[in-house]
Coordinates of N, CA and C in Angstrom, one line a residue:
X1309 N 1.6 -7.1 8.5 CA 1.4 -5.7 9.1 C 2.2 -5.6 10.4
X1310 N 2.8 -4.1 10.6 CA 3.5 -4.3 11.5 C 2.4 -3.7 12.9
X1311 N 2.3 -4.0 13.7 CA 1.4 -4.4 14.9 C 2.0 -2.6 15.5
X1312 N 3.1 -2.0 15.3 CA 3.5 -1.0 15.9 C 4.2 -0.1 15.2
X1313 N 3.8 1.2 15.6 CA 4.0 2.5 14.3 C 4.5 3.5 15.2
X1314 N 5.8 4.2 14.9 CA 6.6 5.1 15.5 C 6.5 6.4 14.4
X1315 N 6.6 7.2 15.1 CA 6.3 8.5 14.2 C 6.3 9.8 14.9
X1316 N 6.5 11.2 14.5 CA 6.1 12.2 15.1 C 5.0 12.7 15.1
X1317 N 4.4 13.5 16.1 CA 3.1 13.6 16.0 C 2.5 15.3 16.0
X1318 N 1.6 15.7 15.0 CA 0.8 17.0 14.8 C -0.4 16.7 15.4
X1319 N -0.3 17.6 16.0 CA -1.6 17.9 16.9 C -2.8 18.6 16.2
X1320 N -3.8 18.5 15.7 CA -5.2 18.9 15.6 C -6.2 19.1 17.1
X1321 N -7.1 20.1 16.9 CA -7.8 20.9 17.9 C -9.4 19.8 17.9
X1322 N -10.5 20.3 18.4 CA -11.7 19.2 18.4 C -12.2 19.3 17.2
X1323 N -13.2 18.9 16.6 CA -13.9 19.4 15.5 C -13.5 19.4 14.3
X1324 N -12.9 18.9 14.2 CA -12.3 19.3 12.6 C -12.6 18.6 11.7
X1325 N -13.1 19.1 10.4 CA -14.0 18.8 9.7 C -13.1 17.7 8.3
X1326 N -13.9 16.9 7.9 CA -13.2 16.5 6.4 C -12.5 17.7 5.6
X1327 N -13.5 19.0 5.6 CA -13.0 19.7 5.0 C -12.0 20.5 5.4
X1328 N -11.6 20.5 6.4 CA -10.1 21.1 6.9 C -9.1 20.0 6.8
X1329 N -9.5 18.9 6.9 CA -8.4 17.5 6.6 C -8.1 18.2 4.6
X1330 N -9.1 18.0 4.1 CA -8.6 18.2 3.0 C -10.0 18.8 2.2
X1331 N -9.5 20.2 1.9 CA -10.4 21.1 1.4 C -11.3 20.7 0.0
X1332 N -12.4 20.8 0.0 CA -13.1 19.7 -0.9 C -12.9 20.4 -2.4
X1333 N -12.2 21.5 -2.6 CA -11.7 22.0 -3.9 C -10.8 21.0 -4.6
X1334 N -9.9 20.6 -3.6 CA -9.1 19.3 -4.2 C -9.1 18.0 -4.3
X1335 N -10.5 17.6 -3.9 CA -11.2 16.5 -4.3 C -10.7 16.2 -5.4
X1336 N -10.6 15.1 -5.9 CA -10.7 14.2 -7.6 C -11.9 13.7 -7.6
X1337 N -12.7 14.0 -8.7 CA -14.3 13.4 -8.1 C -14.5 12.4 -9.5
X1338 N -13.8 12.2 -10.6 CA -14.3 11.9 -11.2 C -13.6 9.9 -10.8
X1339 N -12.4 9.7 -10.5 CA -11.6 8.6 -9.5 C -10.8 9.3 -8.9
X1340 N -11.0 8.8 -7.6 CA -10.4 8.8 -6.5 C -8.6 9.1 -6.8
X1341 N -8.1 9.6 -6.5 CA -6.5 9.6 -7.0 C -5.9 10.6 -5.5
X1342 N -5.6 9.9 -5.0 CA -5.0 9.4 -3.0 C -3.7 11.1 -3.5
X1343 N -3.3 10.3 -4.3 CA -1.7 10.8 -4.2 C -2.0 12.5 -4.9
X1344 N -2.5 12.4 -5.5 CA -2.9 14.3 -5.8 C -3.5 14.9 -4.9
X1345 N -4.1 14.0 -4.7 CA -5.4 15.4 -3.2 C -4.4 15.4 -2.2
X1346 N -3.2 14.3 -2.4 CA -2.7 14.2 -0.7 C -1.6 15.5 -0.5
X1347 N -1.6 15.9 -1.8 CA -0.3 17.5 -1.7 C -0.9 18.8 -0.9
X1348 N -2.1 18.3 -0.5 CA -3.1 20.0 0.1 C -3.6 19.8 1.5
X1349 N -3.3 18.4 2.2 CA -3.5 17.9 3.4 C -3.6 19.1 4.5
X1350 N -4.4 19.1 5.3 CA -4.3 20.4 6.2 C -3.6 22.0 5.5
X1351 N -4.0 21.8 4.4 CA -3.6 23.3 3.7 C -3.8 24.1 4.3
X1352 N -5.4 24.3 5.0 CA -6.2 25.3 6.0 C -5.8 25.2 7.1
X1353 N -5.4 24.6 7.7 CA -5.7 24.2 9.2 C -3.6 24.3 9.6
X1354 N -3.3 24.0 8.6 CA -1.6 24.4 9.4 C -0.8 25.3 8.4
X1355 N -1.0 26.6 9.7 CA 0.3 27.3 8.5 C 1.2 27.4 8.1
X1356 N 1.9 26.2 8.4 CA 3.2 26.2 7.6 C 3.1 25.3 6.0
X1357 N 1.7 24.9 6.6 CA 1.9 24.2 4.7 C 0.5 24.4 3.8
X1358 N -0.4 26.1 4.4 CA -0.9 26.4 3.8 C -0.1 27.0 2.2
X1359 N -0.9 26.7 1.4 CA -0.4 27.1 -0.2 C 0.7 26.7 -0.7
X1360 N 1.6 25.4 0.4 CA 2.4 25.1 -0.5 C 1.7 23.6 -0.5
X1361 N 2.5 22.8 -1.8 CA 2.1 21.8 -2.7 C 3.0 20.9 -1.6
X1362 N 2.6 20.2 -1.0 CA 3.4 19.1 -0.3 C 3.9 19.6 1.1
X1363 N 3.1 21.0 1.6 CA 3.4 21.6 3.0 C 3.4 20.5 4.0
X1364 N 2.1 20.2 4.4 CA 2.0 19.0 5.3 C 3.4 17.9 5.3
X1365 N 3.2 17.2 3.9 CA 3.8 16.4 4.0 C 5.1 16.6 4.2
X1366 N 5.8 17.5 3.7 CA 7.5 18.2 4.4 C 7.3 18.1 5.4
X1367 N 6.5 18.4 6.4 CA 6.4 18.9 8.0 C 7.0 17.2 8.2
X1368 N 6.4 16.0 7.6 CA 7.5 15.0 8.4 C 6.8 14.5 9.3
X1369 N 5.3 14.9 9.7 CA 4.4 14.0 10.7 C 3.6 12.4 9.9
X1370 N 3.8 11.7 10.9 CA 3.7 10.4 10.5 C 1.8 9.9 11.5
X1371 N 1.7 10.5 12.4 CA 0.5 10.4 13.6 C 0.3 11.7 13.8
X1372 N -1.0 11.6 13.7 CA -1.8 12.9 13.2 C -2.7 12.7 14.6
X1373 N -2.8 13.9 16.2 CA -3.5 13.9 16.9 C -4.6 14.2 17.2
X1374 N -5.7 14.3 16.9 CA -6.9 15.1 17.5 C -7.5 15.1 18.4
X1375 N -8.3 16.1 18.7 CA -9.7 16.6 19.9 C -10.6 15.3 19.3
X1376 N -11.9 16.1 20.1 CA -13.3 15.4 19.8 C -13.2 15.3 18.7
X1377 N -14.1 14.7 18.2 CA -15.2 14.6 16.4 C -14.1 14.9 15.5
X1378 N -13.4 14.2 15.5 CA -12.1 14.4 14.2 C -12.6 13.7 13.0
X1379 N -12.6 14.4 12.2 CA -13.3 14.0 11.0 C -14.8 14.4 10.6
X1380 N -15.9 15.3 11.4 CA -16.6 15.2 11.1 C -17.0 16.4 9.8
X1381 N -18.5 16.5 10.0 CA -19.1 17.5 8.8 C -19.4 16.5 7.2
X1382 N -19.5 15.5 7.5 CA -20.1 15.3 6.1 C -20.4 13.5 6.2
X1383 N -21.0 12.8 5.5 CA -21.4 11.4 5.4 C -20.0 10.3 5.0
X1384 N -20.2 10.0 4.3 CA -19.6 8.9 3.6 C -18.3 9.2 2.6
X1385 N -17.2 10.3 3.1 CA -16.7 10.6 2.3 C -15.1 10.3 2.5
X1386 N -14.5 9.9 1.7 CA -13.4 8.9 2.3 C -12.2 9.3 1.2
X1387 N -12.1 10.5 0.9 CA -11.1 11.5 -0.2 C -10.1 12.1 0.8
X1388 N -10.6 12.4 2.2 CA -10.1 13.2 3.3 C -9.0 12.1 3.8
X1389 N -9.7 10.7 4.2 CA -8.7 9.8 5.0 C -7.6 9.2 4.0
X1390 N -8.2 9.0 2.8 CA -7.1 8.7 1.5 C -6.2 9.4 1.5
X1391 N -6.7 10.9 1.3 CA -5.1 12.0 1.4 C -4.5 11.7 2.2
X1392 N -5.0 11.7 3.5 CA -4.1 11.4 4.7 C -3.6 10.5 4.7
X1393 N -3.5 9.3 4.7 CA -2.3 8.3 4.2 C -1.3 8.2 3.0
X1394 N -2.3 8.5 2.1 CA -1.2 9.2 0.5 C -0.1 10.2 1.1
X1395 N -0.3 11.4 2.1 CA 0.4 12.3 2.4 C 1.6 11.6 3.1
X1396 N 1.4 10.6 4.1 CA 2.2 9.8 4.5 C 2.0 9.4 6.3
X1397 N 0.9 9.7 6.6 CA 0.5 9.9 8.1 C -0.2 8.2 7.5
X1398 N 0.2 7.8 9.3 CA 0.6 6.1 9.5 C -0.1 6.0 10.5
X1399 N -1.2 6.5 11.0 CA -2.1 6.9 12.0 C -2.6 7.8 13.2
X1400 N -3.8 7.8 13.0 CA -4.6 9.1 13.8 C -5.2 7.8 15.1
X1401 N -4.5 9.0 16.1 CA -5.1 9.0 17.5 C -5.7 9.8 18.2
X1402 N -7.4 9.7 17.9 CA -7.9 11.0 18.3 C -9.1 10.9 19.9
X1403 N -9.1 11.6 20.0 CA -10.3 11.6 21.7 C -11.6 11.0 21.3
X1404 N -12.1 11.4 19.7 CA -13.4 10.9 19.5 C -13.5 11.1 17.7
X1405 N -14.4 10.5 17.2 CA -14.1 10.5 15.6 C -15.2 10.6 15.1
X1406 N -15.6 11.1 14.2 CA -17.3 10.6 13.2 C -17.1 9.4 13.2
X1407 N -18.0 8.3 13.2 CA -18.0 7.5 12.8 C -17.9 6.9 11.1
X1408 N -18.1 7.8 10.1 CA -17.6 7.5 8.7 C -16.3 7.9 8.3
X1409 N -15.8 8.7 9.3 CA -14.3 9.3 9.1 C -13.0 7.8 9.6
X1410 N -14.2 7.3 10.7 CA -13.3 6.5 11.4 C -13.2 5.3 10.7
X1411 N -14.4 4.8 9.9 CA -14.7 3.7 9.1 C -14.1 3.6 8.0
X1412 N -14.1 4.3 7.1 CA -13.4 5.3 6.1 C -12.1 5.0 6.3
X1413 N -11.7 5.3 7.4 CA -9.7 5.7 7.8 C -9.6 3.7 7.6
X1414 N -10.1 2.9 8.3 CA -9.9 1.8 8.5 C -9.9 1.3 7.3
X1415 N -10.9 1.0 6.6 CA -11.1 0.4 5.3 C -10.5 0.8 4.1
X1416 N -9.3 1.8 4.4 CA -8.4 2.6 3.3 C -7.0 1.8 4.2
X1417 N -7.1 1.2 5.6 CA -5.6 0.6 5.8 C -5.0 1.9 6.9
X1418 N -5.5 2.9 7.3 CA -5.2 3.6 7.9 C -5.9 3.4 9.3
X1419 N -5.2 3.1 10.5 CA -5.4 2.8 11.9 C -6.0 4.2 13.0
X1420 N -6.7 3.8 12.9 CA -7.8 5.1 13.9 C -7.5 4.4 15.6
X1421 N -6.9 4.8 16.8 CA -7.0 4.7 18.2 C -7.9 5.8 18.6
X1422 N -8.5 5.4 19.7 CA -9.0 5.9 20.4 C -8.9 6.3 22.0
X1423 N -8.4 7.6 22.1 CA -7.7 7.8 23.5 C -7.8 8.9 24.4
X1424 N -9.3 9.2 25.1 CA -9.5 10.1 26.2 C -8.3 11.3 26.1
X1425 N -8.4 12.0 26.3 CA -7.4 13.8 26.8 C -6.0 13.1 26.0
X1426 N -6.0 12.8 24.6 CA -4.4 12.6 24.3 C -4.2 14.2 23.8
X1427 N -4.3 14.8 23.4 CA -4.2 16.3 23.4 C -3.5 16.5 24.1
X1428 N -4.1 16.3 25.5 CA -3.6 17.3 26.6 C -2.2 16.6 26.9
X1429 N -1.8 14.8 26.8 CA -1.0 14.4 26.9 C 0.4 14.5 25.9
X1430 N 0.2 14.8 24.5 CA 1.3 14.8 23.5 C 1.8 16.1 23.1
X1431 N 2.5 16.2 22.8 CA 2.9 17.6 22.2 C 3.2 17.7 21.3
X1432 N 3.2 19.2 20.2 CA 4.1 18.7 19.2 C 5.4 18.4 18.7
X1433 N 5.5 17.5 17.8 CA 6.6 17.0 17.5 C 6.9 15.6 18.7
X1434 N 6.3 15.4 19.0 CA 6.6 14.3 20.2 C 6.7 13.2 19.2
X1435 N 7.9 11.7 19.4 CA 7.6 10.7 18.6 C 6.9 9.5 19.3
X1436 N 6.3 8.7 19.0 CA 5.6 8.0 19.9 C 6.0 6.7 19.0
X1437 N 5.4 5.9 20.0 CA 5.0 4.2 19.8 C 4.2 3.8 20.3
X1438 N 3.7 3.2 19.1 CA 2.1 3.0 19.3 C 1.9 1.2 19.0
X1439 N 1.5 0.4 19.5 CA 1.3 -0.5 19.7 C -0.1 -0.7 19.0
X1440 N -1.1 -0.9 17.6 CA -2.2 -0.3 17.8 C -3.3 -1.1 18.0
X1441 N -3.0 -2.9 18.0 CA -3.2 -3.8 18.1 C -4.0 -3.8 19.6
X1442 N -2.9 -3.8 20.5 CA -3.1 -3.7 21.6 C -4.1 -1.9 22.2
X1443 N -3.3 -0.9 21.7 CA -3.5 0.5 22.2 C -2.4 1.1 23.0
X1444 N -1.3 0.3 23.5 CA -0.7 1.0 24.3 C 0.6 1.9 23.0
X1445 N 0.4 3.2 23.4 CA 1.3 4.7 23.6 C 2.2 4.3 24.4
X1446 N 3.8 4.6 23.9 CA 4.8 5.6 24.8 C 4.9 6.6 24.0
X1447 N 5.4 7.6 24.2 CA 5.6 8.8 24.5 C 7.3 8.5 24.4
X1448 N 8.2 8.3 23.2 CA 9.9 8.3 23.2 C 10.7 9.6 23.9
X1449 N 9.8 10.8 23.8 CA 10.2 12.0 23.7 C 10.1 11.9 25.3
X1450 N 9.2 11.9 26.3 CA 9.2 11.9 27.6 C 8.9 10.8 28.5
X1451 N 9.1 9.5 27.8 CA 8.9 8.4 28.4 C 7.6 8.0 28.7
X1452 N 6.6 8.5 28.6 CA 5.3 8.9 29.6 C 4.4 7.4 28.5
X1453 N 3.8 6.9 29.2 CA 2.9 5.8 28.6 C 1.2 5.8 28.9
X1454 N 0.5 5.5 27.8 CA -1.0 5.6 28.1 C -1.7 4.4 27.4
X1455 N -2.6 4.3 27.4 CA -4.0 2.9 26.9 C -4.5 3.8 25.7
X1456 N -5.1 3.4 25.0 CA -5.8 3.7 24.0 C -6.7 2.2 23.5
X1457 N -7.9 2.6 23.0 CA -8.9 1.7 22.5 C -8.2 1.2 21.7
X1458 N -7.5 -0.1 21.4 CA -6.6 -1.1 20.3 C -7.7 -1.4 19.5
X1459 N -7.1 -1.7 17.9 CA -8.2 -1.9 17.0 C -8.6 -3.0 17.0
X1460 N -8.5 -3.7 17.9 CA -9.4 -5.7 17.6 C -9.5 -6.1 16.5
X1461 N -9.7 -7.4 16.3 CA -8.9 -8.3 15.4 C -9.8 -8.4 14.4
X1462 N -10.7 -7.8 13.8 CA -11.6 -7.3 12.7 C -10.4 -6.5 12.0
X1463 N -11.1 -5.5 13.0 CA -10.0 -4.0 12.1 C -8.7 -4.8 11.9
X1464 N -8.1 -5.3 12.6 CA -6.9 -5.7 12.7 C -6.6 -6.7 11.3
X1465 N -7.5 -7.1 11.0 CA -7.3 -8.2 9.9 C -7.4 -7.0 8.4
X1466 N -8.4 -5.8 8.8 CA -8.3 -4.9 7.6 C -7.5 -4.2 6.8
X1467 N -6.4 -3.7 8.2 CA -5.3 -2.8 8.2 C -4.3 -3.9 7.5
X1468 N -4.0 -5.0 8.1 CA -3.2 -6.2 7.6 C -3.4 -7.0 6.3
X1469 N -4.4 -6.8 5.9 CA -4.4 -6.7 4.7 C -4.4 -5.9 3.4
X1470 N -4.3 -4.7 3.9 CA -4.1 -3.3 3.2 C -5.4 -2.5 3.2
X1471 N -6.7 -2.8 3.9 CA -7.3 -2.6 3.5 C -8.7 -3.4 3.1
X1472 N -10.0 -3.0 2.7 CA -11.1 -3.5 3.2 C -11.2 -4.4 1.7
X1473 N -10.8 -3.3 0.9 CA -10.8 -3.8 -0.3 C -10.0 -5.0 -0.9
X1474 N -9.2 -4.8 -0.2 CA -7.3 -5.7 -0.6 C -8.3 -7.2 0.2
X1475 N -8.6 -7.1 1.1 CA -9.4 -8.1 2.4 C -10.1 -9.2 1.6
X1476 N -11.1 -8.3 0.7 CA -12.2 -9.0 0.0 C -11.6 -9.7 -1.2
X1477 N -10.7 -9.1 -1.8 CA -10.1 -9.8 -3.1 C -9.8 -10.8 -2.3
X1478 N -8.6 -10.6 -1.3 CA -7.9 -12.1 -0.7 C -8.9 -13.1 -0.3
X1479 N -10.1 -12.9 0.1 CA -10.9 -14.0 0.3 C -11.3 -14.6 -0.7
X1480 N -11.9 -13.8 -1.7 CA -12.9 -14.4 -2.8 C -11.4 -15.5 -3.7
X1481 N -10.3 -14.9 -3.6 CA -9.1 -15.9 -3.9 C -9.4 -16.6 -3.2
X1482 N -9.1 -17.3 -2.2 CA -9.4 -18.1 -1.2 C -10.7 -19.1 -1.5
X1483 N -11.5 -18.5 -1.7 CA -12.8 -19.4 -2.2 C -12.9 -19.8 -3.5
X1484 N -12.1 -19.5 -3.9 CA -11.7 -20.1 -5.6 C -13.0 -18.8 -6.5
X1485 N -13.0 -17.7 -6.1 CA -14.1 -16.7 -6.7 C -13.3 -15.4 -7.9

């Protein structure tokens, strides 16, 4: 795993729900399938890639920014953070997260930071480097550098291994299971 993720970054407002990450019409409910639900990614929420099939992901953002409670409005539902990596976003750095949005994002291999007024700090289209091990942000586009909550070496072993699931098979290999 690479310990550091460069990318441009879209900006999301506080609050935003699973179902504005990804509108629960385009759920797959019968298996999970990442790569179909991920063509409708912020359909609602940005208009340049409402109603088209792969809008988001044209836009070419790789770090997806948020307010407060990013991810919240529902329990245990992890269709939202799957799109978002299927779509091609390489991690969310947000002010504050649901806690199943954030657990969710991890255990799919997707890096959640944690980082007081970055809103007010990034802008759009800004590319950054993100260190996510550690937490430290630059800012390529204005030089400007910040801390963020680094994911410690739990998470860190999740992401590095693709994932919570990818994690478990590797061990039970390991134990001859």
């Amino acid at each position: 795993m690479s310990e550091r993720i460069e990318g441009k970054s879209w900006i999301c407002g506080d609050s935003v729900t699973v179902y504005q990450v990804l509108a629960e019409s385009h759920w797959t409910m019968k298996q999970m399938d990442a790569e179909e639900m991920s063509h409708w990614v912020f359909d609602e929420l940005e208009p340049r890639a409402t109603g088209k099939k792969d809008g988001f992901r044209n836009l070419g953002y790789d770090i997806v920014i948020a307010g407060k409670c990013f991810g919240c409005g529902s329990k245990s539902v992890e269709h939202p953070m799957a799109a978002l990596k299927a779509a091609g976003v390489k991690l969310i750095i947000a002010e504050s997260t649901s806690r199943y949005s954030y657990r969710n994002a991890i255990n799919l291999a997707l890096p959640v930071l944690l980082c007081p007024d970055i809103t007010k700090k990034v802008h759009p289209d800004d590319v950054l480097s993100v260190d996510i091990l550690e937490g430290n942000i630059k800012n390529l586009t204005t030089g400007e550098e910040w801390s963020a909550t680094g994911l410690g070496p739990f998470a860190g072993k999740i992401i590095s291994a693709g994932g919570m699931t990818e994690m478990i098979r590797q061990r039970r290999k390991e134990y001859g299971l």
